Short mmCIF file of N, CA and C in Angstrom, two decimals:
data_model
loop_
_atom_site.label_atom_id
_atom_site.label_comp_id
_atom_site.label_asym_id
_atom_site.label_seq_id
_atom_site.Cartn_x
_atom_site.Cartn_y
_atom_site.Cartn_z
N UNK A 1 -26.85 36.40 4.54
CA UNK A 1 -27.03 37.82 4.39
C UNK A 1 -27.63 38.08 3.01
N UNK A 2 -28.64 38.88 2.94
CA UNK A 2 -29.33 39.16 1.69
C UNK A 2 -28.72 40.32 0.92
N UNK A 3 -27.88 41.11 1.57
CA UNK A 3 -27.28 42.26 0.91
C UNK A 3 -26.08 41.80 0.09
N UNK A 4 -25.86 42.46 -1.04
CA UNK A 4 -24.74 42.10 -1.91
C UNK A 4 -23.41 42.57 -1.33
N UNK A 5 -23.39 43.75 -0.74
CA UNK A 5 -22.18 44.30 -0.15
C UNK A 5 -22.55 44.99 1.16
N UNK A 6 -21.53 45.37 1.90
CA UNK A 6 -21.80 46.10 3.14
C UNK A 6 -22.35 47.50 2.86
N UNK A 7 -22.12 48.02 1.66
CA UNK A 7 -22.70 49.31 1.29
C UNK A 7 -24.22 49.20 1.17
N UNK A 8 -24.71 48.01 0.81
CA UNK A 8 -26.15 47.78 0.67
C UNK A 8 -26.80 47.35 1.98
N UNK A 9 -25.98 47.03 2.97
CA UNK A 9 -26.49 46.49 4.23
C UNK A 9 -27.07 47.61 5.08
N UNK A 10 -28.29 47.45 5.51
CA UNK A 10 -28.93 48.47 6.34
C UNK A 10 -28.51 48.25 7.80
N UNK A 11 -27.76 49.19 8.32
CA UNK A 11 -27.33 49.10 9.72
C UNK A 11 -28.52 49.36 10.64
N UNK A 12 -28.65 48.58 11.70
CA UNK A 12 -29.75 48.84 12.64
C UNK A 12 -29.56 50.20 13.32
N UNK A 13 -30.64 50.89 13.52
CA UNK A 13 -30.61 52.19 14.19
C UNK A 13 -31.43 52.11 15.45
N UNK A 14 -31.32 53.12 16.28
CA UNK A 14 -32.03 53.14 17.55
C UNK A 14 -33.54 53.07 17.37
N UNK A 15 -34.06 53.66 16.30
CA UNK A 15 -35.51 53.64 16.12
C UNK A 15 -36.03 52.27 15.64
N UNK A 16 -35.11 51.34 15.35
CA UNK A 16 -35.52 49.99 14.94
C UNK A 16 -35.72 49.06 16.14
N UNK A 17 -35.28 49.49 17.30
CA UNK A 17 -35.42 48.66 18.50
C UNK A 17 -36.83 48.77 19.07
N UNK A 18 -37.34 47.70 19.63
CA UNK A 18 -38.64 47.80 20.29
C UNK A 18 -38.49 48.57 21.61
N UNK A 19 -39.57 49.07 22.10
CA UNK A 19 -39.55 49.76 23.39
C UNK A 19 -39.33 48.74 24.50
N UNK A 20 -38.57 49.11 25.49
CA UNK A 20 -38.34 48.22 26.63
C UNK A 20 -38.11 49.05 27.88
N UNK A 21 -38.28 48.42 29.01
CA UNK A 21 -38.02 49.08 30.29
C UNK A 21 -36.92 48.32 31.01
N UNK A 22 -36.20 49.03 31.83
CA UNK A 22 -35.11 48.43 32.59
C UNK A 22 -35.53 48.30 34.04
N UNK A 23 -35.30 47.15 34.61
CA UNK A 23 -35.58 46.93 36.02
C UNK A 23 -34.29 46.55 36.73
N UNK A 24 -34.13 47.06 37.93
CA UNK A 24 -32.97 46.72 38.74
C UNK A 24 -33.43 45.82 39.87
N UNK A 25 -32.81 44.67 39.96
CA UNK A 25 -33.15 43.72 41.01
C UNK A 25 -31.89 43.49 41.84
N UNK A 26 -31.77 44.17 42.95
CA UNK A 26 -30.58 44.08 43.78
C UNK A 26 -30.71 42.92 44.76
N UNK A 27 -29.90 41.91 44.55
CA UNK A 27 -29.84 40.75 45.44
C UNK A 27 -28.38 40.61 45.86
N UNK A 28 -28.04 40.98 47.08
CA UNK A 28 -26.64 40.91 47.51
C UNK A 28 -26.11 39.47 47.48
N UNK A 29 -24.84 39.35 47.15
CA UNK A 29 -24.18 38.05 47.14
C UNK A 29 -23.91 37.62 48.58
N UNK A 30 -24.13 36.36 48.86
CA UNK A 30 -23.84 35.85 50.21
C UNK A 30 -22.43 35.31 50.30
N UNK A 31 -21.71 35.21 49.18
CA UNK A 31 -20.35 34.67 49.20
C UNK A 31 -19.29 35.75 49.14
N UNK A 32 -19.68 37.01 49.05
CA UNK A 32 -18.74 38.12 49.00
C UNK A 32 -18.97 38.99 50.22
N UNK A 33 -17.92 39.35 50.96
CA UNK A 33 -18.10 40.15 52.17
C UNK A 33 -18.74 41.51 51.92
N UNK A 34 -18.61 42.05 50.72
CA UNK A 34 -19.22 43.33 50.40
C UNK A 34 -20.60 43.17 49.77
N UNK A 35 -21.01 41.92 49.52
CA UNK A 35 -22.31 41.67 48.91
C UNK A 35 -22.33 41.94 47.42
N UNK A 36 -21.15 42.05 46.79
CA UNK A 36 -21.06 42.39 45.38
C UNK A 36 -21.11 41.15 44.49
N UNK A 37 -21.57 41.35 43.27
CA UNK A 37 -21.59 40.30 42.26
C UNK A 37 -20.86 40.82 41.02
N UNK A 38 -20.22 39.91 40.30
CA UNK A 38 -19.55 40.28 39.06
C UNK A 38 -20.56 40.63 37.99
N UNK A 39 -20.18 41.53 37.10
CA UNK A 39 -21.11 41.92 36.06
C UNK A 39 -20.56 41.78 34.65
N UNK A 40 -19.32 42.15 34.43
CA UNK A 40 -18.79 42.15 33.07
C UNK A 40 -17.69 41.16 32.82
N UNK A 41 -17.44 40.28 33.76
CA UNK A 41 -16.32 39.36 33.63
C UNK A 41 -16.59 38.20 32.69
N UNK A 42 -17.84 37.94 32.37
CA UNK A 42 -18.20 36.77 31.57
C UNK A 42 -17.51 36.71 30.22
N UNK A 43 -17.29 37.84 29.60
CA UNK A 43 -16.66 37.85 28.29
C UNK A 43 -15.17 37.61 28.31
N UNK A 44 -14.53 37.80 29.46
CA UNK A 44 -13.08 37.62 29.54
C UNK A 44 -12.67 36.25 30.05
N UNK A 45 -13.60 35.50 30.59
CA UNK A 45 -13.27 34.21 31.20
C UNK A 45 -12.63 33.22 30.21
N UNK A 46 -13.14 33.05 29.01
CA UNK A 46 -12.54 32.06 28.10
C UNK A 46 -11.14 32.43 27.63
N UNK A 47 -10.77 33.69 27.68
CA UNK A 47 -9.47 34.11 27.18
C UNK A 47 -8.33 33.43 27.91
N UNK A 48 -8.43 33.28 29.22
CA UNK A 48 -7.36 32.66 29.99
C UNK A 48 -7.10 31.23 29.53
N UNK A 49 -8.16 30.46 29.37
CA UNK A 49 -8.00 29.08 28.90
C UNK A 49 -7.41 29.01 27.51
N UNK A 50 -7.82 29.92 26.64
CA UNK A 50 -7.30 29.93 25.27
C UNK A 50 -5.81 30.24 25.24
N UNK A 51 -5.38 31.20 26.06
CA UNK A 51 -3.97 31.58 26.09
C UNK A 51 -3.13 30.44 26.68
N UNK A 52 -3.58 29.85 27.78
CA UNK A 52 -2.82 28.77 28.40
C UNK A 52 -2.76 27.56 27.48
N UNK A 53 -3.86 27.23 26.81
CA UNK A 53 -3.84 26.13 25.84
C UNK A 53 -2.87 26.41 24.70
N UNK A 54 -2.79 27.65 24.26
CA UNK A 54 -1.85 28.02 23.20
C UNK A 54 -0.41 27.84 23.67
N UNK A 55 -0.13 28.21 24.93
CA UNK A 55 1.21 28.03 25.48
C UNK A 55 1.56 26.55 25.53
N UNK A 56 0.66 25.73 26.06
CA UNK A 56 0.92 24.29 26.18
C UNK A 56 1.05 23.66 24.79
N UNK A 57 0.22 24.06 23.84
CA UNK A 57 0.33 23.54 22.47
C UNK A 57 1.67 23.91 21.85
N UNK A 58 2.13 25.14 22.09
CA UNK A 58 3.40 25.58 21.53
C UNK A 58 4.58 24.82 22.13
N UNK A 59 4.44 24.38 23.37
CA UNK A 59 5.53 23.68 24.05
C UNK A 59 5.36 22.17 24.04
N UNK A 60 4.34 21.66 23.36
CA UNK A 60 4.06 20.22 23.37
C UNK A 60 5.22 19.40 22.83
N UNK A 61 5.90 19.91 21.80
CA UNK A 61 7.01 19.15 21.23
C UNK A 61 8.20 19.06 22.19
N UNK A 62 8.21 19.89 23.22
CA UNK A 62 9.24 19.80 24.26
C UNK A 62 8.82 18.88 25.39
N UNK A 63 7.58 18.37 25.32
CA UNK A 63 7.09 17.46 26.35
C UNK A 63 6.28 18.14 27.44
N UNK A 64 5.99 19.42 27.29
CA UNK A 64 5.21 20.14 28.29
C UNK A 64 3.74 19.77 28.13
N UNK A 65 3.12 19.33 29.21
CA UNK A 65 1.70 18.97 29.19
C UNK A 65 0.85 19.88 30.07
N UNK A 66 1.48 20.69 30.92
CA UNK A 66 0.73 21.53 31.86
C UNK A 66 1.61 22.71 32.27
N UNK A 67 0.98 23.88 32.39
CA UNK A 67 1.65 25.07 32.90
C UNK A 67 0.78 25.61 34.03
N UNK A 68 1.39 25.83 35.18
CA UNK A 68 0.66 26.37 36.33
C UNK A 68 0.23 27.81 36.05
N UNK A 69 -0.93 28.17 36.58
CA UNK A 69 -1.44 29.53 36.43
C UNK A 69 -1.07 30.37 37.64
N UNK A 70 -0.82 31.64 37.47
CA UNK A 70 -0.71 32.35 36.21
C UNK A 70 0.56 31.93 35.47
N UNK A 71 0.50 31.91 34.16
CA UNK A 71 1.61 31.43 33.33
C UNK A 71 2.67 32.52 33.20
N UNK A 72 3.42 32.71 34.28
CA UNK A 72 4.51 33.69 34.28
C UNK A 72 5.69 33.13 33.49
N UNK A 73 6.63 33.97 33.08
CA UNK A 73 7.82 33.44 32.41
C UNK A 73 8.54 32.38 33.25
N UNK A 74 8.60 32.60 34.56
CA UNK A 74 9.24 31.63 35.45
C UNK A 74 8.55 30.28 35.41
N UNK A 75 7.23 30.27 35.42
CA UNK A 75 6.48 29.01 35.43
C UNK A 75 6.57 28.30 34.08
N UNK A 76 6.56 29.06 33.00
CA UNK A 76 6.72 28.45 31.68
C UNK A 76 8.10 27.82 31.58
N UNK A 77 9.12 28.56 32.03
CA UNK A 77 10.49 28.04 32.00
C UNK A 77 10.61 26.80 32.88
N UNK A 78 10.00 26.82 34.04
CA UNK A 78 10.03 25.65 34.93
C UNK A 78 9.34 24.45 34.29
N UNK A 79 8.25 24.67 33.57
CA UNK A 79 7.55 23.57 32.90
C UNK A 79 8.43 22.97 31.80
N UNK A 80 9.16 23.82 31.09
CA UNK A 80 10.08 23.32 30.05
C UNK A 80 11.18 22.50 30.69
N UNK A 81 11.77 23.04 31.76
CA UNK A 81 12.87 22.33 32.43
C UNK A 81 12.38 21.02 33.03
N UNK A 82 11.18 21.01 33.60
CA UNK A 82 10.63 19.78 34.19
C UNK A 82 10.37 18.74 33.11
N UNK A 83 9.89 19.17 31.95
CA UNK A 83 9.64 18.23 30.85
C UNK A 83 10.93 17.63 30.33
N UNK A 84 12.01 18.38 30.40
CA UNK A 84 13.31 17.88 29.98
C UNK A 84 13.95 16.99 31.04
N UNK A 85 13.38 17.05 32.25
CA UNK A 85 13.93 16.25 33.34
C UNK A 85 15.14 16.88 33.99
N UNK A 86 15.29 18.19 33.86
CA UNK A 86 16.42 18.88 34.48
C UNK A 86 15.95 19.66 35.68
N UNK A 87 16.89 19.93 36.56
CA UNK A 87 16.58 20.65 37.79
C UNK A 87 16.39 22.13 37.48
N UNK A 88 15.37 22.73 38.12
CA UNK A 88 15.14 24.16 37.95
C UNK A 88 15.80 24.91 39.09
N UNK A 89 16.25 26.08 38.79
CA UNK A 89 16.86 26.90 39.82
C UNK A 89 16.91 28.34 39.36
N UNK A 90 17.21 29.25 40.26
CA UNK A 90 17.23 30.67 39.93
C UNK A 90 18.26 30.98 38.85
N UNK A 91 19.41 30.26 38.88
CA UNK A 91 20.44 30.53 37.88
C UNK A 91 20.02 30.07 36.49
N UNK A 92 19.05 29.16 36.41
CA UNK A 92 18.57 28.65 35.13
C UNK A 92 17.46 29.50 34.54
N UNK A 93 16.97 30.44 35.29
CA UNK A 93 15.79 31.20 34.88
C UNK A 93 16.14 32.22 33.80
N UNK A 94 15.29 32.37 32.77
CA UNK A 94 15.54 33.42 31.79
C UNK A 94 15.43 34.81 32.41
N UNK A 95 14.67 34.93 33.50
CA UNK A 95 14.52 36.23 34.16
C UNK A 95 15.79 36.62 34.91
N UNK A 96 16.65 35.65 35.24
CA UNK A 96 17.87 35.97 35.97
C UNK A 96 18.89 36.67 35.07
N UNK A 97 18.66 36.63 33.77
CA UNK A 97 19.58 37.26 32.83
C UNK A 97 19.23 38.72 32.56
N UNK A 98 18.12 39.18 33.12
CA UNK A 98 17.67 40.55 32.85
C UNK A 98 18.37 41.51 33.79
#
């Protein structure tokens, strides 16, 4: 960055953009019964892997190597119990105490 501070930084404005045109190309999906395609999901896809990896990393010292998705409290608790080699059951669940 060539600016000394953000006060010196020239923020881009609408008149700095080149002219462009928008084209719509509708190609229905053959794998969806409604013919729809996803549009904005691309930015959220990595979040799931990051969260699950964080859960597994946090539980690694307990011997947990995998948590089934979705990582509900029940599944996390089951993974901990399985890593300890103990039997899981409804009475052992943290959710049963609520």
